[in-house]
CSV table of C-alpha atoms in Angstrom, one decimal:
chain,number,residue,atom,x,y,z
B,788,HIS,CA,115.1,-44.4,-60.2
B,789,THR,CA,115.8,-41.4,-57.8
B,790,HIS,CA,115.4,-40.7,-53.6
B,791,THR,CA,115.3,-37.9,-51.9
B,792,HIS,CA,115.3,-37.9,-47.9
B,793,THR,CA,114.6,-35.5,-46.0
B,794,HIS,CA,116.1,-34.7,-42.6
B,795,THR,CA,114.6,-32.8,-39.8
B,796,HIS,CA,116.9,-31.7,-37.2
B,797,THR,CA,115.4,-30.9,-33.8
B,798,PRO,CA,118.5,-28.8,-31.5
B,799,THR,CA,119.0,-29.6,-27.9
B,800,PRO,CA,117.6,-27.3,-25.9
B,801,THR,CA,120.2,-25.3,-23.7
B,802,PRO,CA,120.1,-24.8,-19.8
B,803,THR,CA,119.0,-21.8,-20.1
B,804,GLN,CA,116.6,-22.1,-22.8
B,805,THR,CA,114.9,-24.9,-19.9
B,806,ALA,CA,114.5,-22.6,-17.3
B,807,THR,CA,112.8,-19.9,-19.5
B,808,ALA,CA,110.3,-23.1,-20.3
B,809,THR,CA,109.3,-23.8,-16.8
B,810,SER,CA,109.1,-22.3,-13.8
B,811,GLY,CA,109.1,-24.6,-10.2
B,812,VAL,CA,106.7,-23.2,-7.3
B,813,GLY,CA,107.0,-25.3,-4.7
B,814,GLY,CA,109.0,-27.6,-6.3
B,815,LYS,CA,106.2,-28.0,-8.9
B,816,ALA,CA,106.7,-27.3,-12.5
B,817,THR,CA,104.3,-25.5,-14.5
B,818,THR,CA,104.1,-24.2,-17.8
B,819,ALA,CA,104.4,-20.8,-18.8
B,820,ALA,CA,100.3,-20.9,-19.6
B,821,GLU,CA,100.0,-21.8,-16.2
B,822,ASN,CA,102.3,-19.7,-14.6
B,823,VAL,CA,100.1,-16.6,-16.2
B,824,ASP,CA,96.6,-18.3,-15.2
B,825,THR,CA,98.3,-17.9,-11.2
B,826,GLN,CA,98.2,-13.9,-11.5
B,827,PRO,CA,94.7,-13.2,-11.9
B,828,GLN,CA,93.9,-16.0,-8.4
B,829,ALA,CA,96.6,-14.5,-6.5
B,830,VAL,CA,95.2,-10.6,-7.1
B,831,GLU,CA,91.8,-12.1,-6.5
B,832,GLU,CA,93.3,-13.6,-3.2
B,833,ALA,CA,95.1,-10.3,-2.1
B,834,ASN,CA,91.5,-8.5,-2.9
B,835,LYS,CA,89.6,-11.5,-0.6
B,836,ARG,CA,92.4,-10.6,2.5
B,837,GLY,CA,91.5,-7.0,1.8
B,838,ARG,CA,88.0,-7.5,2.3
B,839,GLU,CA,88.6,-9.9,5.3
B,840,GLU,CA,90.8,-7.0,6.8
B,841,ALA,CA,88.2,-4.6,6.1
B,842,THR,CA,84.9,-5.9,7.4
B,843,ALA,CA,87.1,-7.0,10.8
B,844,ARG,CA,87.9,-3.3,11.1
B,845,LYS,CA,84.4,-3.0,10.9
B,846,ARG,CA,83.7,-5.4,13.3
B,847,ALA,CA,85.8,-4.1,16.1
B,848,SER,CA,84.7,-0.7,14.8
B,849,ALA,CA,81.1,-2.1,15.3
B,850,ALA,CA,81.9,-3.3,19.2
B,851,SER,CA,83.0,-0.1,19.7
B,852,ALA,CA,80.0,2.0,19.1
B,853,ALA,CA,77.8,-0.7,20.6
B,854,ALA,CA,79.7,-0.5,23.8
B,855,GLN,CA,80.1,3.1,24.3
B,856,GLY,CA,75.4,2.8,25.2
B,857,ASN,CA,74.6,5.6,22.9
B,858,ASP,CA,73.5,6.3,19.3
B,859,GLY,CA,76.2,8.2,17.9
B,860,PRO,CA,78.9,5.8,17.2
B,861,TRP,CA,76.9,3.3,15.1
B,862,LEU,CA,74.5,6.2,13.9
B,863,ALA,CA,77.8,7.7,12.1
B,864,ILE,CA,79.0,4.3,10.4
B,865,MET,CA,75.9,4.2,8.8
B,866,HIS,CA,76.5,7.7,7.3
B,867,ALA,CA,79.7,6.9,6.3
B,868,ALA,CA,79.3,4.3,4.3
B,869,SER,CA,76.3,6.3,3.1
B,870,LYS,CA,78.3,9.5,2.1
B,871,ASN,CA,81.4,7.4,0.7
B,872,GLY,CA,79.6,6.4,-2.9
B,873,GLY,CA,77.2,3.3,-1.5
B,874,GLY,CA,73.9,6.4,-0.4
B,875,TYR,CA,71.1,3.6,1.2
B,876,GLU,CA,72.6,0.2,0.3
B,877,GLY,CA,75.6,1.1,1.7
B,878,ALA,CA,74.3,2.0,4.7
B,879,TYR,CA,72.1,-0.6,4.3
B,880,ASP,CA,75.1,-2.9,4.5
B,881,SER,CA,76.4,-1.3,7.5
B,882,TYR,CA,73.2,-1.9,9.1
B,883,LEU,CA,73.1,-5.6,9.0
B,884,LEU,CA,76.9,-5.8,10.0
B,885,LEU,CA,76.1,-3.5,13.4
B,886,ALA,CA,73.2,-6.0,13.8
B,887,GLY,CA,75.4,-8.4,14.9
B,888,GLU,CA,76.3,-7.1,17.9
B,889,MET,CA,74.3,-8.4,20.8
B,890,LYS,CA,74.3,-5.7,23.2
B,891,LEU,CA,73.1,-3.2,19.4
B,892,ALA,CA,70.3,-6.0,18.4
B,893,ALA,CA,69.0,-5.7,21.8
B,894,ARG,CA,67.9,-2.5,21.9
B,895,PRO,CA,64.6,-1.6,20.1
B,896,SER,CA,65.8,2.3,19.2
B,897,PHE,CA,68.8,0.2,17.2
B,898,PHE,CA,66.3,-0.8,15.0
B,899,ILE,CA,63.7,2.4,15.0
B,900,ARG,CA,67.1,4.6,13.9
B,901,ALA,CA,68.1,2.9,11.8
B,902,SER,CA,64.7,2.8,9.9
B,903,GLU,CA,64.5,6.4,10.9
B,904,LEU,CA,67.9,7.0,8.4
B,905,LEU,CA,66.6,4.5,5.7
B,906,THR,CA,64.3,6.7,5.0
B,907,GLU,CA,66.0,10.3,5.2
B,908,LEU,CA,68.6,8.5,2.6
B,909,ASP,CA,65.3,8.1,0.3
B,910,ALA,CA,65.8,4.1,1.1
B,911,PRO,CA,62.9,2.0,-0.3
B,912,ALA,CA,60.0,2.0,2.1
B,913,LEU,CA,59.6,-2.1,2.6
B,914,LEU,CA,63.5,-1.5,3.6
B,915,ALA,CA,62.8,0.6,6.4
B,916,VAL,CA,59.6,-1.7,7.1
B,917,ARG,CA,61.7,-4.5,7.3
B,918,VAL,CA,64.3,-3.0,9.2
B,919,LEU,CA,61.2,-2.1,11.7
B,920,TYR,CA,59.5,-5.7,12.1
B,921,ASN,CA,63.2,-6.8,14.0
B,922,VAL,CA,62.3,-4.3,17.0
B,923,LEU,CA,59.6,-7.2,17.3
B,924,GLU,CA,61.2,-10.0,16.4
B,925,ALA,CA,64.2,-9.1,18.8
B,926,HIS,CA,62.2,-7.2,22.0
B,927,LEU,CA,59.2,-8.5,23.9
B,928,PRO,CA,56.9,-5.8,22.7
B,929,ASP,CA,55.1,-3.6,25.0
B,930,SER,CA,52.9,-0.4,24.8
B,931,ARG,CA,55.4,2.3,24.2
B,932,THR,CA,57.6,0.2,21.9
B,933,CYS,CA,54.3,-0.5,20.0
B,934,ARG,CA,52.8,2.8,19.6
B,935,VAL,CA,56.3,3.9,18.4
B,936,VAL,CA,56.6,1.2,16.0
B,937,ALA,CA,53.1,1.4,14.8
B,938,TYR,CA,53.9,5.5,14.1
B,939,HIS,CA,56.5,4.7,11.8
B,940,LEU,CA,54.6,2.4,10.2
B,941,LEU,CA,51.9,4.9,9.6
B,942,ALA,CA,54.4,6.7,8.0
B,943,LEU,CA,55.8,4.6,6.2
B,944,GLY,CA,52.5,3.8,4.6
B,945,GLU,CA,52.1,0.1,6.1
B,946,MET,CA,48.1,0.8,7.4
B,947,ASP,CA,48.3,-3.0,8.1
B,948,GLY,CA,51.0,-3.7,10.1
B,949,ALA,CA,50.1,-0.4,12.6
B,950,VAL,CA,46.5,-1.4,12.9
B,951,GLN,CA,47.7,-4.0,14.6
B,952,LEU,CA,50.1,-2.8,16.7
B,953,LEU,CA,48.2,-0.4,17.9
B,954,GLN,CA,45.2,-3.1,18.5
B,955,MET,CA,47.8,-4.3,20.8
B,956,VAL,CA,48.1,-1.2,22.1
B,957,LEU,CA,45.0,-1.1,23.2
B,958,SER,CA,44.9,-4.2,24.4
B,959,LEU,CA,47.4,-3.4,27.2
B,960,GLU,CA,46.7,0.2,28.1
B,961,PRO,CA,42.7,0.3,27.8
B,962,ALA,CA,43.2,2.9,30.3
B,963,GLN,CA,44.6,5.3,27.8
B,964,PRO,CA,41.8,7.2,25.3
B,965,HIS,CA,44.7,7.7,22.9
B,966,SER,CA,45.1,4.1,22.6
B,967,LEU,CA,41.4,4.0,21.2
B,968,THR,CA,42.1,7.4,18.8
B,969,ASP,CA,45.0,6.1,17.7
B,970,LEU,CA,43.3,3.1,16.2
B,971,ALA,CA,40.6,5.4,15.1
B,972,LEU,CA,42.7,7.2,13.1
B,973,ALA,CA,44.9,4.4,11.7
B,974,ARG,CA,41.9,2.1,10.8
B,975,PHE,CA,40.0,5.5,9.2
B,976,HIS,CA,43.0,5.8,6.9
B,977,ALA,CA,43.4,1.7,6.5
B,978,LEU,CA,40.3,1.6,5.1
B,979,ARG,CA,40.1,5.1,2.9
B,980,GLY,CA,43.4,3.3,1.2
B,981,LYS,CA,41.1,0.4,0.6
B,982,ALA,CA,38.5,2.3,-0.7
B,983,ALA,CA,40.6,4.1,-3.3
B,984,VAL,CA,42.5,1.1,-4.6
B,985,HIS,CA,39.1,-0.2,-5.7
B,986,GLY,CA,37.7,3.1,-6.8
B,987,LYS,CA,33.4,2.8,-7.7
B,988,GLU,CA,33.9,-1.0,-7.0
B,989,VAL,CA,34.5,-0.1,-3.0
B,990,ASP,CA,32.0,-2.8,-0.8
B,991,ALA,CA,29.8,-0.5,0.4
B,992,ALA,CA,28.9,-3.1,3.1
B,993,PHE,CA,32.5,-3.8,4.3
B,994,VAL,CA,33.0,0.0,4.3
B,995,GLU,CA,30.2,0.2,6.0
B,996,ALA,CA,31.3,-2.3,9.1
B,997,GLU,CA,34.8,-0.3,9.5
B,998,ALA,CA,33.5,2.8,9.8
B,999,ARG,CA,30.9,1.9,12.2
B,1000,GLN,CA,34.2,0.3,14.2
B,1001,ILE,CA,35.9,3.5,14.2
B,1002,VAL,CA,32.7,5.3,15.0
B,1003,HIS,CA,32.0,3.3,18.3
B,1004,MET,CA,35.9,3.3,19.5
B,1005,LEU,CA,35.5,7.5,19.0
B,1006,THR,CA,32.1,7.5,21.0
B,1007,ASP,CA,33.7,5.5,24.0
B,1008,VAL,CA,36.2,8.6,24.4
B,1009,ILE,CA,33.7,11.3,24.2
B,1010,CYS,CA,31.2,9.3,26.4
B,1011,CYS,CA,33.8,8.1,29.6
B,1012,PRO,CA,33.3,9.6,32.4
B,1013,THR,CA,36.5,8.0,33.5
B,1014,TRP,CA,39.9,8.8,32.2
B,1015,PRO,CA,42.8,10.0,34.3
B,1016,GLN,CA,42.2,14.1,34.9
B,1017,ARG,CA,45.3,14.2,32.6
B,1018,PHE,CA,43.5,13.6,29.6
B,1019,ASP,CA,40.9,16.1,29.9
B,1020,GLN,CA,39.3,17.7,26.5
B,1021,ILE,CA,40.4,14.7,24.5
B,1022,GLU,CA,36.3,15.1,23.6
B,1023,TRP,CA,36.9,17.4,21.3
B,1024,PRO,CA,39.2,16.4,18.9
B,1025,CYS,CA,37.4,13.3,19.3
B,1026,LEU,CA,33.8,14.5,18.0
B,1027,LEU,CA,35.8,16.2,15.0
B,1028,LEU,CA,37.0,13.5,14.5
B,1029,LEU,CA,33.8,11.7,14.6
B,1030,ALA,CA,32.1,14.5,12.3
B,1031,TRP,CA,34.8,13.8,9.4
B,1032,VAL,CA,34.3,9.8,9.7
B,1033,CYS,CA,30.7,10.2,8.7
B,1034,ASP,CA,30.8,12.6,6.2
B,1035,TRP,CA,33.6,10.8,4.4
B,1036,ALA,CA,31.8,7.8,4.6
B,1037,THR,CA,28.8,9.1,2.9
B,1038,TRP,CA,30.4,11.1,0.3
B,1039,ARG,CA,31.9,7.7,-0.1
B,1040,CYS,CA,29.0,5.5,-0.2
B,1041,PRO,CA,25.9,8.0,-0.8
B,1042,THR,CA,23.2,5.2,-1.8
B,1043,GLN,CA,23.9,2.8,1.2
B,1044,GLU,CA,21.6,3.5,4.1
B,1045,GLY,CA,23.0,2.4,7.0
B,1046,ILE,CA,26.1,4.5,6.6
B,1047,ARG,CA,23.7,7.5,6.8
B,1048,LYS,CA,23.3,6.4,9.8
B,1049,LEU,CA,26.5,5.8,11.4
B,1050,TRP,CA,26.4,9.3,13.2
B,1051,PRO,CA,25.6,7.5,16.9
B,1052,GLU,CA,22.3,9.6,17.7
B,1053,THR,CA,21.1,7.9,20.5
B,1054,VAL,CA,24.1,9.0,23.0
B,1055,LEU,CA,25.2,12.2,20.6
B,1056,PRO,CA,22.6,14.2,19.8
B,1057,SER,CA,23.4,16.1,16.3
B,1058,GLU,CA,21.5,18.6,17.0
B,1059,LYS,CA,24.0,19.1,20.0
B,1060,PHE,CA,27.1,17.7,18.7
B,1061,ARG,CA,27.9,17.0,15.5
B,1062,LEU,CA,30.2,19.7,14.0
B,1063,HIS,CA,30.1,20.9,10.5
B,1064,THR,CA,31.3,24.2,9.1
B,1065,LYS,CA,28.9,27.3,8.9
B,1066,ARG,CA,28.1,28.7,5.7
B,1067,GLY,CA,25.3,31.5,5.3
B,1068,VAL,CA,21.7,30.6,5.4
B,1069,GLY,CA,20.9,27.2,5.2
B,1070,ALA,CA,23.5,26.0,7.8
B,1071,ALA,CA,22.8,22.6,9.5
B,1072,THR,CA,21.8,22.7,13.5
B,1073,GLY,CA,25.0,21.2,15.8
B,1074,MET,CA,28.1,23.0,16.4
B,1075,SER,CA,29.6,25.5,14.2
B,1076,LEU,CA,33.1,26.0,13.1
B,1077,GLU,CA,32.3,29.3,11.7
B,1078,GLY,CA,36.1,30.7,11.5
B,1079,SER,CA,36.7,29.0,14.5
B,1080,PRO,CA,39.8,27.0,15.3
B,1081,THR,CA,38.3,25.0,17.7
B,1082,VAL,CA,35.2,23.7,18.9
B,1083,CYS,CA,34.1,25.1,22.4
B,1084,MET,CA,31.7,23.2,24.3
B,1085,GLU,CA,29.5,24.5,26.7
B,1086,ALA,CA,30.3,24.0,30.6
B,1087,SER,CA,28.5,20.9,31.5
B,1088,MET,CA,27.4,19.4,28.0
B,1089,SER,CA,26.2,16.3,29.1
B,1090,VAL,CA,25.9,12.9,27.4
B,1091,ASP,CA,23.8,10.3,28.2
B,1092,ALA,CA,22.6,10.4,32.2
B,1093,GLY,CA,24.4,13.3,33.0
B,1094,VAL,CA,27.9,11.9,31.3
B,1095,GLU,CA,29.9,15.5,31.0
B,1096,VAL,CA,31.9,16.0,27.4
B,1097,CYS,CA,34.6,18.6,27.6
B,1098,ALA,CA,33.0,20.6,30.5
B,1099,GLY,CA,34.8,23.9,31.4
B,1100,SER,CA,36.6,24.5,28.1
B,1101,ASP,CA,39.8,27.2,28.2
B,1102,MET,CA,39.4,27.6,24.4
B,1103,ASP,CA,38.7,31.0,23.4
B,1104,CYS,CA,35.4,30.6,20.9
B,1105,GLU,CA,31.9,29.6,21.5
B,1106,LEU,CA,29.4,27.1,20.7
B,1107,GLU,CA,26.8,28.0,18.4
B,1108,GLN,CA,24.1,26.6,19.0
B,1109,GLU,CA,21.8,26.9,16.2
B,1110,LYS,CA,17.7,27.4,16.9
B,1111,GLY,CA,14.7,26.9,15.4
B,1112,ALA,CA,14.5,25.0,11.6
B,1113,VAL,CA,16.7,24.5,8.7
B,1114,GLN,CA,15.7,27.3,6.8
B,1115,GLY,CA,17.0,26.6,3.1
B,1116,ARG,CA,19.8,23.2,2.1
B,1117,GLY,CA,23.0,23.8,1.2
B,1118,ASN,CA,24.8,22.8,-1.9
B,1119,SER,CA,25.7,19.5,-3.2
B,1120,SER,CA,28.9,17.7,-3.7
B,1121,SER,CA,29.6,16.1,-7.1
B,1122,ASN,CA,28.0,13.1,-6.0
B,1123,GLY,CA,24.5,14.4,-4.9
B,1124,VAL,CA,24.7,14.2,-1.0
B,1125,GLU,CA,23.5,17.1,0.1
B,1126,ASP,CA,26.8,18.6,2.3
B,1127,CYS,CA,24.9,21.6,4.4
B,1128,GLY,CA,26.2,19.8,7.1
B,1129,THR,CA,29.4,18.9,5.8
B,1130,LEU,CA,32.6,19.4,8.3
B,1131,ARG,CA,35.0,21.8,6.2
B,1132,ILE,CA,38.5,22.6,7.4
B,1133,GLY,CA,41.0,24.4,4.8
B,1134,VAL,CA,44.0,23.2,7.0
B,1135,LEU,CA,44.1,20.7,9.8
B,1136,VAL,CA,47.2,19.8,12.2
B,1137,TRP,CA,46.8,17.1,15.0
B,1138,LEU,CA,49.8,17.4,16.9
B,1139,GLY,CA,50.4,13.9,19.3
B,1140,TRP,CA,53.6,12.5,20.9
B,1141,ASP,CA,54.4,9.0,21.8
B,1142,THR,CA,55.6,9.1,25.0
B,1143,ASP,CA,53.0,9.5,28.3
B,1144,GLN,CA,53.7,12.7,30.8
B,1145,THR,CA,54.7,15.1,28.2
B,1146,ASP,CA,54.5,18.1,26.9
B,1147,VAL,CA,55.5,19.4,23.6
B,1148,ASP,CA,54.1,22.7,21.9
B,1149,LEU,CA,52.6,23.7,18.4
B,1150,HIS,CA,53.5,26.2,16.9
B,1151,VAL,CA,52.1,27.1,13.1
B,1152,ARG,CA,53.5,29.9,11.2
B,1153,GLU,CA,51.1,31.8,8.1
B,1154,PRO,CA,51.2,32.7,5.2
B,1155,THR,CA,50.8,35.8,6.7
B,1156,GLY,CA,53.5,35.6,8.9
B,1157,GLU,CA,51.2,35.5,12.4
B,1158,GLU,CA,52.1,32.8,14.7
B,1159,VAL,CA,49.7,30.2,16.5
B,1160,PHE,CA,50.8,28.5,19.3
B,1161,TYR,CA,49.2,28.3,23.4
B,1162,GLY,CA,50.2,31.4,24.2
B,1163,HIS,CA,48.4,33.1,21.3
B,1164,ASN,CA,46.0,31.0,20.3
B,1165,ARG,CA,43.5,33.2,17.6
B,1166,SER,CA,45.0,34.0,14.6
B,1167,ARG,CA,43.9,37.6,13.7
B,1168,SER,CA,44.8,37.4,10.2
B,1169,THR,CA,43.0,34.1,10.1
B,1170,GLY,CA,40.7,33.2,12.3
B,1171,SER,CA,42.5,29.9,13.1
B,1172,GLY,CA,43.6,28.0,16.0
B,1173,VAL,CA,45.0,26.1,18.6
B,1174,SER,CA,43.5,23.9,21.1
B,1175,ARG,CA,44.3,23.6,25.0
B,1176,ASP,CA,47.7,23.2,26.1
B,1177,PHE,CA,48.5,19.2,26.8
B,1178,THR,CA,51.1,19.2,29.3
B,1179,GLN,CA,50.6,15.8,29.8
B,1180,GLY,CA,49.4,12.9,28.1
B,1181,PHE,CA,50.0,12.6,24.6
B,1182,GLY,CA,48.2,15.6,23.6
B,1183,PRO,CA,47.1,16.1,21.1
B,1184,GLU,CA,47.0,20.2,20.6
B,1185,VAL,CA,44.9,20.5,17.0
B,1186,TYR,CA,45.4,23.5,15.3
B,1187,THR,CA,42.4,24.5,12.4
B,1188,CYS,CA,42.3,27.3,9.7
B,1189,VAL,CA,38.7,27.0,8.4
B,1190,HIS,CA,39.6,29.6,5.4
B,1191,ALA,CA,43.1,28.9,5.0
B,1192,PRO,CA,45.2,31.6,3.1
B,1193,ALA,CA,47.4,30.2,0.1
B,1194,GLY,CA,50.6,29.5,1.0
B,1195,THR,CA,53.2,27.5,3.4
B,1196,TYR,CA,52.7,27.1,6.7
B,1197,HIS,CA,55.6,26.2,8.8
B,1198,VAL,CA,54.7,23.6,11.6
B,1199,GLU,CA,56.5,23.7,14.3
B,1200,THR,CA,57.1,22.3,17.9
B,1201,ASN,CA,58.7,23.4,21.2
B,1202,TYR,CA,59.9,19.9,22.8
B,1203,TYR,CA,59.4,21.6,27.0
B,1204,THR,CA,59.6,18.6,28.7
B,1205,SER,CA,58.9,15.1,28.8
B,1206,HIS,CA,59.5,13.0,32.3
B,1207,GLN,CA,59.6,9.4,30.0
B,1208,ASP,CA,62.5,9.3,27.5
B,1209,SER,CA,63.6,5.8,27.4
B,1210,THR,CA,66.8,4.1,26.3
B,1211,ALA,CA,65.0,1.3,24.8
B,1212,THR,CA,63.2,3.4,22.4
B,1213,GLY,CA,65.0,7.1,22.3
B,1214,SER,CA,63.2,10.6,22.3
B,1215,THR,CA,59.9,11.2,21.9
B,1216,SER,CA,59.1,11.6,18.6
B,1217,ALA,CA,56.6,14.2,17.1
B,1218,VAL,CA,53.5,12.7,15.7
B,1219,VAL,CA,51.7,14.4,12.6
B,1220,TRP,CA,48.6,14.1,10.4
B,1221,ALA,CA,47.9,17.3,8.4
B,1222,VAL,CA,45.3,17.5,5.8
B,1223,THR,CA,44.4,20.3,3.7
B,1224,HIS,CA,40.5,20.8,1.8
B,1225,LEU,CA,39.4,18.7,5.0
B,1226,GLY,CA,35.5,17.8,3.9
B,1227,ASP,CA,36.2,18.8,0.3
B,1228,PHE,CA,37.3,14.8,-0.6
B,1229,GLU,CA,38.3,15.1,-4.3
B,1230,ARG,CA,40.7,17.8,-3.5
B,1231,GLU,CA,41.7,16.4,0.6
B,1232,LYS,CA,45.1,15.8,0.9
B,1233,VAL,CA,46.6,13.8,4.3
B,1234,VAL,CA,49.9,13.9,5.3
B,1235,PHE,CA,51.3,11.6,8.5
B,1236,ASP,CA,55.0,11.9,9.5
B,1237,THR,CA,57.1,11.0,12.9
B,1238,LYS,CA,59.7,13.5,13.8
B,1239,ARG,CA,62.3,12.6,16.8
B,1240,LEU,CA,62.9,15.4,18.9
B,1241,THR,CA,66.1,15.4,20.7
B,1242,GLN,CA,66.2,19.2,22.3
B,1243,HIS,CA,64.3,20.2,25.2
B,1244,LYS,CA,63.4,23.9,25.2
B,1245,GLN,CA,64.0,24.0,21.6
B,1246,ARG,CA,62.0,25.1,18.5
B,1247,GLN,CA,62.1,22.5,16.1
B,1248,ARG,CA,60.6,22.3,12.5
B,1249,VAL,CA,58.8,18.7,12.1
B,1250,LEU,CA,56.5,19.6,8.7
B,1251,THR,CA,55.7,22.6,5.6
B,1252,LEU,CA,52.1,22.8,4.2
B,1253,ASN,CA,51.8,24.6,1.1
B,1254,VAL,CA,48.3,25.2,0.7
B,1255,ALA,CA,46.8,26.4,-3.2
């Protein structure tokens, strides 16, 4: 037998080879593979330290901004975060960091301005709304804070939240007519939004009940004889709103018998007080807005045993009291409801503001190039115009153009004076409702916006309307 033996020789490693195969970290030996694994970990730890240092710097910057007591520094931080590739998300991350500073979190203006900036950066409306609601959680609500937040919620389409806050304003400030008009406007547009969602399936009884509440609020404003003098002539804009609400409800639910009786006939006889746009033969009785920018009431026109309504108007137009029986019927709208008494306005701009004891002037530059404002309150080219110049209170100043030519309308304000700017909520904001094709409900478009007014006695563009 032949035996074959195979011998395997394993060489003894040299000291150099041993050192290459192992490494000592803190006296502990690791394999080469383990040593490679520690490299990403070290990088991650370095990155973490970098992030922590950056956060610490941001916190120090936020604390410094909060200590300065004005909006500029912390707004600059949010702006910078958005410009460094972060967009609205970067700005929101900075807001969350800033919100940790107690000096900022205690100021309602911080959340209001942050919400405005996020909106300017095209953040989702829900994100801006979430920031706004922090005002109410961090600050005991007063009437001004509730009003400011409500206006911003309206601009963001959060109608139900706005209605709740304006209801609170009414409970806190029942002696101000604007508490009622603001709530009536908000409820009207919340109702319209719900009706639009349900379409033809809308509950007519619900529309009637809600519209009746709105009519009641507006009627209270018109008929109350005890408003402070600085609110004189608030009645006529409310008559305009009242006609608009009743016309819309009739158009939306034409077969609902109660809706046809919404107008408060017993205290505001429609023959005298219901606004319409005159359209030749067949114009209904009542107040005509034929080519006129404003509703001009007869001096000493009274309601219900002597309550004076809008007496002594200084507006340069006339109230037409049409006499005699209606000679014919007007055109009919698409749903078969006769519209001979319907209010139609090509462009309406309603300017209010969110601070009392304030004077903001409305200026509208028309497509014809003519500018309409309190010093030139009737347009020669279009027949449009503006209402009285409210120098106290909350406004409103109202521009109406019945036969609006196509083109662009530039809406501007002149922030003349304010005696109630607040460090809590910031400077005065313009509150703008703009309606095109009012009363033509198939085409009607409503825009609401709010713009902060920062420069006294300076013109500021607040809205641009394009009319086809």
